Each structure stands twice: as C-alpha cells, then as structure tokens.
Tab-separated table of C-alpha atoms in Angstrom:
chain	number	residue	atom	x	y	z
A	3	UNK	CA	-16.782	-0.101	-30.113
A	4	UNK	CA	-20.430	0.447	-31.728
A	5	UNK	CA	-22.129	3.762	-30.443
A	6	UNK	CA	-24.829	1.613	-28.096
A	7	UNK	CA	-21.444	0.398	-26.634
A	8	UNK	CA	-20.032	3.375	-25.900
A	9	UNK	CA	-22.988	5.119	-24.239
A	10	UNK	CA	-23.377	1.727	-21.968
A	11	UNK	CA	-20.001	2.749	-20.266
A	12	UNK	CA	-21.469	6.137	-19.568
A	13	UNK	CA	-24.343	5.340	-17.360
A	14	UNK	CA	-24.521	2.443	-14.935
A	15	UNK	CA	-27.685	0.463	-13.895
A	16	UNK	CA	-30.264	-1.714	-14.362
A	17	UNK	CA	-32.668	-3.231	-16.505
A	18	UNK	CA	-36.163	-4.007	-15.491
A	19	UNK	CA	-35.545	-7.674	-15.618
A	20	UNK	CA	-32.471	-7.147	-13.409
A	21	UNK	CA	-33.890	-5.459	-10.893
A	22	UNK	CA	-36.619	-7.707	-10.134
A	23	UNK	CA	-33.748	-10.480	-9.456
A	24	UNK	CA	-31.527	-7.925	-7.580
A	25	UNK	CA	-30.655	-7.273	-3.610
A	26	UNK	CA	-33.575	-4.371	-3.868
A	27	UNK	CA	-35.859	-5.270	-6.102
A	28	UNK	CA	-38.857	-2.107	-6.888
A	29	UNK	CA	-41.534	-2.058	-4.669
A	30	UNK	CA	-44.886	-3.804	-5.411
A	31	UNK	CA	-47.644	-1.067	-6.522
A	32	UNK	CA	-50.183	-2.901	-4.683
A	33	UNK	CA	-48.261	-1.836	-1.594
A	34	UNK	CA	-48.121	1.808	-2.485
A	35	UNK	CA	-50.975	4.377	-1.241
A	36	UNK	CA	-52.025	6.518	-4.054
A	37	UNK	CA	-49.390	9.495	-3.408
A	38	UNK	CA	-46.824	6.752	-3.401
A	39	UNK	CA	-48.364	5.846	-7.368
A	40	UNK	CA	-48.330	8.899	-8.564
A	41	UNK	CA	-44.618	9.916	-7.049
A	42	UNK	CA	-43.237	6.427	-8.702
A	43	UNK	CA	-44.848	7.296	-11.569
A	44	UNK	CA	-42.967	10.327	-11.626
A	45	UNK	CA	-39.721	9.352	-10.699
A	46	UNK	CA	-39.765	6.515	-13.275
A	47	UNK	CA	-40.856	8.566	-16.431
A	48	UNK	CA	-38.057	11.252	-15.220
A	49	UNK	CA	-35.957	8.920	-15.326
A	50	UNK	CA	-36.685	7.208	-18.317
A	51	UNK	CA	-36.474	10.674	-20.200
A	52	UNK	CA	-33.118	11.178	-18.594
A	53	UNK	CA	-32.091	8.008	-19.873
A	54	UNK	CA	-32.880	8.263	-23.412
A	55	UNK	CA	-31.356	11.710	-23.887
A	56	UNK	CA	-28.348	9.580	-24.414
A	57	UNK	CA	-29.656	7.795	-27.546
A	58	UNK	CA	-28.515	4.780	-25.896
A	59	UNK	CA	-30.379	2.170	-28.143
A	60	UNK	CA	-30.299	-0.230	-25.536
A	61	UNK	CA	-32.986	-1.370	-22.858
A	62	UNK	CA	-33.651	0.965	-20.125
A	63	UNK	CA	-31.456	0.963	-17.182
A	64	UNK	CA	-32.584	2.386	-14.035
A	65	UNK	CA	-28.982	3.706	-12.005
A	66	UNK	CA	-28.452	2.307	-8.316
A	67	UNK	CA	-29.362	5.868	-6.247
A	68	UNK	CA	-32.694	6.044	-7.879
A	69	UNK	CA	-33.377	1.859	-7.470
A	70	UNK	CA	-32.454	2.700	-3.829
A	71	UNK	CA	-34.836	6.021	-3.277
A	72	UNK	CA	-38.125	4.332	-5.118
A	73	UNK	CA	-37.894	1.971	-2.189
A	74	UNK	CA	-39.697	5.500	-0.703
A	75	UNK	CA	-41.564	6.774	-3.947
A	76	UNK	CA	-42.129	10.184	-1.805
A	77	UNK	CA	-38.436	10.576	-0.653
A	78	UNK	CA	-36.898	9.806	-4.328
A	79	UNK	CA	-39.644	12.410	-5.882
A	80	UNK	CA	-38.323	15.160	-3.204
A	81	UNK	CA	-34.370	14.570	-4.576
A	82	UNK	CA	-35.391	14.265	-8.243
A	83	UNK	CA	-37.347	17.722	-7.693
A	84	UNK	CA	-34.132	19.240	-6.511
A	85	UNK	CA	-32.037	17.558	-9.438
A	86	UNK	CA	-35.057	19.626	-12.072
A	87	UNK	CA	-34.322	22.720	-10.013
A	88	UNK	CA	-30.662	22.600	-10.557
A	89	UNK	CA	-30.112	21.022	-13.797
A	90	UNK	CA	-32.472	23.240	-15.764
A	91	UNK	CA	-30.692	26.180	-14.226
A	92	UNK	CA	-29.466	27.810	-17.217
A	93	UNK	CA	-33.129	27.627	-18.913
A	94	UNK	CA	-34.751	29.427	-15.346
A	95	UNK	CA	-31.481	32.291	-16.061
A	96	UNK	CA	-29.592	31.225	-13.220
A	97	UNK	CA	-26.064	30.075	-12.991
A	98	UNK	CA	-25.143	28.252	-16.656
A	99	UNK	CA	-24.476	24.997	-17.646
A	100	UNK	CA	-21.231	25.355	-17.780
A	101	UNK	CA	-20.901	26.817	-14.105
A	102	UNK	CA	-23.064	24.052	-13.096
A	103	UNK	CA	-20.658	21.310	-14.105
A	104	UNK	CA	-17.662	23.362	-12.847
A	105	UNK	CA	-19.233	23.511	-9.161
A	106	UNK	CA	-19.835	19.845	-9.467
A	107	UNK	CA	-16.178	18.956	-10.651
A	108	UNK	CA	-14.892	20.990	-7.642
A	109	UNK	CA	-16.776	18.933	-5.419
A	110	UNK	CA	-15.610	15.691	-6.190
A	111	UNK	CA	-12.410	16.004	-4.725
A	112	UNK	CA	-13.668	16.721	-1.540
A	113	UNK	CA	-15.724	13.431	-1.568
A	114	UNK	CA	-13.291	10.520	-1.221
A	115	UNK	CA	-14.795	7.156	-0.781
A	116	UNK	CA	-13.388	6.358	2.733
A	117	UNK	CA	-13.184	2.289	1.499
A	118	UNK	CA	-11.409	2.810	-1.804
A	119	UNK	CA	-9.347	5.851	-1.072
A	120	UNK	CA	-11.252	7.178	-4.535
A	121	UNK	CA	-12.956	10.533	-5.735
A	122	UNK	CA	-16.601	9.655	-6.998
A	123	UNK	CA	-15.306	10.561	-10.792
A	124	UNK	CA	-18.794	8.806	-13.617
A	125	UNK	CA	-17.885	9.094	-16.809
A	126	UNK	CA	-21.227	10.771	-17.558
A	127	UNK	CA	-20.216	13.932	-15.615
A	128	UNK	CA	-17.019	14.529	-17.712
A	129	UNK	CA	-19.127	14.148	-20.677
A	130	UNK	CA	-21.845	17.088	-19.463
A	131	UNK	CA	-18.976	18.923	-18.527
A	132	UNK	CA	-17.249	18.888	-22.108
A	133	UNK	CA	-20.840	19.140	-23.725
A	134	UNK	CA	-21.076	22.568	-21.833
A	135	UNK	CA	-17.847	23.853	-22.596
A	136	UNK	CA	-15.426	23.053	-19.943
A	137	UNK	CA	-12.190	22.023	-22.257
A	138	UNK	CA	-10.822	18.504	-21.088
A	139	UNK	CA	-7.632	19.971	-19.577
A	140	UNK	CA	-9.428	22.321	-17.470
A	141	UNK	CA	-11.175	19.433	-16.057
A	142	UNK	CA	-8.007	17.451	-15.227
A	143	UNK	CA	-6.857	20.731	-13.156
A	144	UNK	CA	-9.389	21.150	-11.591
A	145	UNK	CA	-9.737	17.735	-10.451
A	146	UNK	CA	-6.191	17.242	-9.269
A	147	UNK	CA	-7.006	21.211	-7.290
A	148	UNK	CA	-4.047	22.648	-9.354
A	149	UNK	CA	-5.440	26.350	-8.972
A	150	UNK	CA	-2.937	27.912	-10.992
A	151	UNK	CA	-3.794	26.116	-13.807
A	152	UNK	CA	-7.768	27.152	-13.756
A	153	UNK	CA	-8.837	29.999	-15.618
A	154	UNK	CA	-9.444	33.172	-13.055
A	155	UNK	CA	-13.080	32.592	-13.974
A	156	UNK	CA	-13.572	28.874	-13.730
A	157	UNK	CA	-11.398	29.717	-10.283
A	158	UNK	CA	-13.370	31.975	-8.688
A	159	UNK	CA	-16.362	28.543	-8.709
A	160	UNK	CA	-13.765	26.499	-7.444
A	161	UNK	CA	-12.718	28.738	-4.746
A	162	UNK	CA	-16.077	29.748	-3.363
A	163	UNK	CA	-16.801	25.742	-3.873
A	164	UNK	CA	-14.281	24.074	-1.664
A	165	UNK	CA	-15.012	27.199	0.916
A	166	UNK	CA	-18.640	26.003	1.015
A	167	UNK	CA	-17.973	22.584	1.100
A	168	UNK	CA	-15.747	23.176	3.943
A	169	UNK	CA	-17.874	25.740	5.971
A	170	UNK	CA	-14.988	28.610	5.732
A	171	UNK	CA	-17.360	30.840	2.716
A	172	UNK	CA	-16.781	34.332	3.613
A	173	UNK	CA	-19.174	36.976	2.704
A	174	UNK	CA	-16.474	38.607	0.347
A	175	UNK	CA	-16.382	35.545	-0.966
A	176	UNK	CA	-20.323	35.767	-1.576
A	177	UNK	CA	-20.323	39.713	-2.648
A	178	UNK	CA	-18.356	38.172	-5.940
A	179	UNK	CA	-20.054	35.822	-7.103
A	180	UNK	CA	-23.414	38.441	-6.347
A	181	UNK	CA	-21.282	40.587	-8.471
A	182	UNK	CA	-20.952	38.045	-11.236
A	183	UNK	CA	-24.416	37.175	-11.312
A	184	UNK	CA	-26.960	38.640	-8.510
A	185	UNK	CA	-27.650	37.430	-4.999
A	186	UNK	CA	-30.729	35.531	-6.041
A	187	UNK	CA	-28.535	33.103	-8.619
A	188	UNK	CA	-25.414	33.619	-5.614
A	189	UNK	CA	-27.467	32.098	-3.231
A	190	UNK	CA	-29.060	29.259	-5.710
A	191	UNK	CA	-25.560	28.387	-6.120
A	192	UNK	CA	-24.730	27.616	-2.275
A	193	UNK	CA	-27.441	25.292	-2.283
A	194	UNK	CA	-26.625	23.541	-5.353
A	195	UNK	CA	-23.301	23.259	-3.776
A	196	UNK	CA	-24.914	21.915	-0.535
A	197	UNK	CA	-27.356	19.781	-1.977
A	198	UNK	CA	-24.695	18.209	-4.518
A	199	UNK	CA	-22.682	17.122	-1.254
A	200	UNK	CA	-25.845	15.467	-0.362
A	201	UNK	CA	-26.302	13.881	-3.502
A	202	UNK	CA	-23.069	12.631	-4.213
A	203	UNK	CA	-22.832	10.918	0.146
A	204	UNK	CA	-26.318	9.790	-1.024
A	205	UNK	CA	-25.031	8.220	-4.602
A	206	UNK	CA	-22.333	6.657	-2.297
A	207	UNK	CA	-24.394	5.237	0.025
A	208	UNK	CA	-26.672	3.405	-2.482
A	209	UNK	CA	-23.689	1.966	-4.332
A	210	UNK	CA	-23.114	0.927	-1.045
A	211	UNK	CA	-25.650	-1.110	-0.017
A	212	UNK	CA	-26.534	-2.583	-3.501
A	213	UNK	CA	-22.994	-4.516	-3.184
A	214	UNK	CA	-21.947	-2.574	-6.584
A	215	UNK	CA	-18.257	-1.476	-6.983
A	216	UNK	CA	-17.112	1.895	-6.652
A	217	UNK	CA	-14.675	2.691	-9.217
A	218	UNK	CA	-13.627	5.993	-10.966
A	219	UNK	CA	-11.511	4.278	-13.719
A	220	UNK	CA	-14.329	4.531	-16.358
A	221	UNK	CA	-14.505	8.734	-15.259
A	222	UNK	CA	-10.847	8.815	-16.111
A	223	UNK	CA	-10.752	6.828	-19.436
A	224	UNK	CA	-13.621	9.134	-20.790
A	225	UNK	CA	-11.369	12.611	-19.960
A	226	UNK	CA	-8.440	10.691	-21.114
A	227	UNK	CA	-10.564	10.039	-24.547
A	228	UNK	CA	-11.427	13.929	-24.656
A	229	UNK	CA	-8.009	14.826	-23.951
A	230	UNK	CA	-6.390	12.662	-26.817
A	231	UNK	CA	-9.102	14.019	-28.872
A	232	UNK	CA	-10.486	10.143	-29.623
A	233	UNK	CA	-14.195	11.567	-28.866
A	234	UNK	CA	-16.645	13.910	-29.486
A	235	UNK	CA	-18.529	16.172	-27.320
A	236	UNK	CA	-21.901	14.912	-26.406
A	237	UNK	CA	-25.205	17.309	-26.758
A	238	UNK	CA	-24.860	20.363	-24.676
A	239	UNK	CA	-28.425	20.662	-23.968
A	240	UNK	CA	-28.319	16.534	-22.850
A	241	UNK	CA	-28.310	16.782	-19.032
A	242	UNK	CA	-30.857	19.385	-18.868
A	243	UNK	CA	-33.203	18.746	-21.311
C-alpha cells in the first residue's frame, strides 16, 4: 500500500465532484447572504488546511459532519470555532495534546451507536493519539475501560471523563485535576469533555443521514498496525496545526 493509500483509509469524505452528485450536495453561493459567504469561506479553507496536514496527495475530500453543517454556513463556523479552541489547546498552555486525545479516547466508549451496537472508533483519532504520545497499548485499555491497566496519570482523565460524561463529577474530583493544572485549564477541560459528546452525537448524526456506514473496523486495524509495530507515528503537531 503506497503512502496516498494509506492516508485515504485515515480520513473519510468527499471530493468536490462527489458532493455535487451526493444526497446533500453544498449549498449554492447565490443563495447565501453575505455572512453566510464569508462563514463558508471559512469553514472550507479550515478545512482544506486540516486536510492537507495529512500530506494526503490526493484530491480534497470534504468529511460527512462538515458536508452536513455547511448546509448552515453560520452553524458549521460556530462548531469549527470550538474544534480551534480545543485542538490548539496545548499552543494557548492549556491541557496538552496528549491529554486532549486521552479525554477523547475515554469518551468513545460511552458513545455506542444504538444501530450497530459500535463505539465511534476513526482511524484518524488513534493516529493523533500515538502522534502525541499515548503508546498503542494504553489506547487498547483504555478503550476496553480496563482501569487497572491505565497509568495513574492517564487514569485520573479517564476517571474525571466518564464522571462528566455521566453527570456524577464531584468537586474532589475537580480540586485534582485544578491541582494538576489550574482551575482555568480544569474547567476548559469539562467543556471539551461536554462539547466532544456533542461532537461525536453530531458526527453520528450526519453519518446518519448521508446513508454512509458506520463502522469502527478501520479504527481498530490502525491500533492493531501500531501495536504490531507495522507503522509509524504520524506528526505530533498534525491535528493542531
């Protein structure tokens, strides 16, 4: 498998071409107001750049949630602000990398497609997460929630994760992770946590109604790669750049 190949199976979507011909075909500009313009415009280059910090050397691919939100140029520019907020947390000297794609692994669990019985596992976030540090086996645990097998560091995210996620966060709970970092990154946290929820029902939903499969095999066979030591780390800086 050539290198273009092997990014292709990372990150799922469209070509311009395809999504004229698709179920939800981009909105005309002629029918956008000039705020609508300039958020599409937005939107669109953001994603472009996020696209090509994979070095894909293929055609541009726009992925399902984002065809979905430009259907609202406004609304998609409100959730892509939040993703800048939270993925360029490190750089702003909040919560790292790292801690970032720990939360987010803890999550997914949590998030079971209720039609295919299946945790909403893309390859591309086992790749950030090895990229930032998080060593393929540690991912594996924390997927399958085996708690004794997570680092006391990496378990104290996981903890406090699942207790957001679930409403039960206790304040003790909160006066650790303050102690760990400070209560102005302790509290960016909870809402990345809350606002990933969000994102992932969202991510769901537009997968959904585009007709596209849900399937976490391709998630699996990249940490099964990383595991067996068949691939290398991608970038660390690639998901936040």
């Amino acid at each position: 498998m050539n290198d273009a190949e092997n990014k292709r199976r990372l990150l799922h979507g469209r070509t311009k071409k395809e999504l004229a011909k698709s179920s939800l075909p981009l909105p005309d500009p002629a029918s956008l107001d000039d705020e609508e313009r300039v958020a599409f415009a937005y939107v669109v280059q953001r994603s472009e750049r996020f696209f090509q910090s994979f070095k894909d050397g293929t055609d541009y691919r726009l992925t399902p949630l984002f065809q979905g939100l430009l259907q609202s140029p406004k609304l998609a520019r409100l959730w892509a602000h939040f993703g800048d907020f939270y993925q360029t947390s490190e750089m702003r000297g909040s919560f790292t990398n790292r801690e970032r794609d720990v939360g987010l692994l803890s999550l997914l669990p949590l998030l079971t497609n209720s039609r295919t019985g299946k945790i909403p596992l893309s390859p591309i976030w086992v790749t950030w997460a090895v990229g930032t540090g998080v060593a393929p086996k540690d991912i594996e645990a924390i997927l399958e929630g085996r708690v004794d097998d997570i680092s006391p560091e990496d378990r104290q995210l996981f903890e406090f994760v699942r207790e957001t996620a679930t409403g039960g966060l206790t304040k003790e709970m909160f006066d650790g992770l303050v102690a760990r970092w400070s209560v102005k990154t302790a509290i960016e946290f909870i809402s990345f946590v809350t606002w990933r929820i969000g994102l992932l029902r969202t991510v769901q939903a537009h997968w959904g109604i585009q007709d596209l499969l849900s399937d976490n095999s391709e998630g699996y066979k990249v940490l099964r790669e990383y595991i067996e030591g068949k691939r290398e780390p991608e970038d660390y800086n690639m998901a936040s750049d």
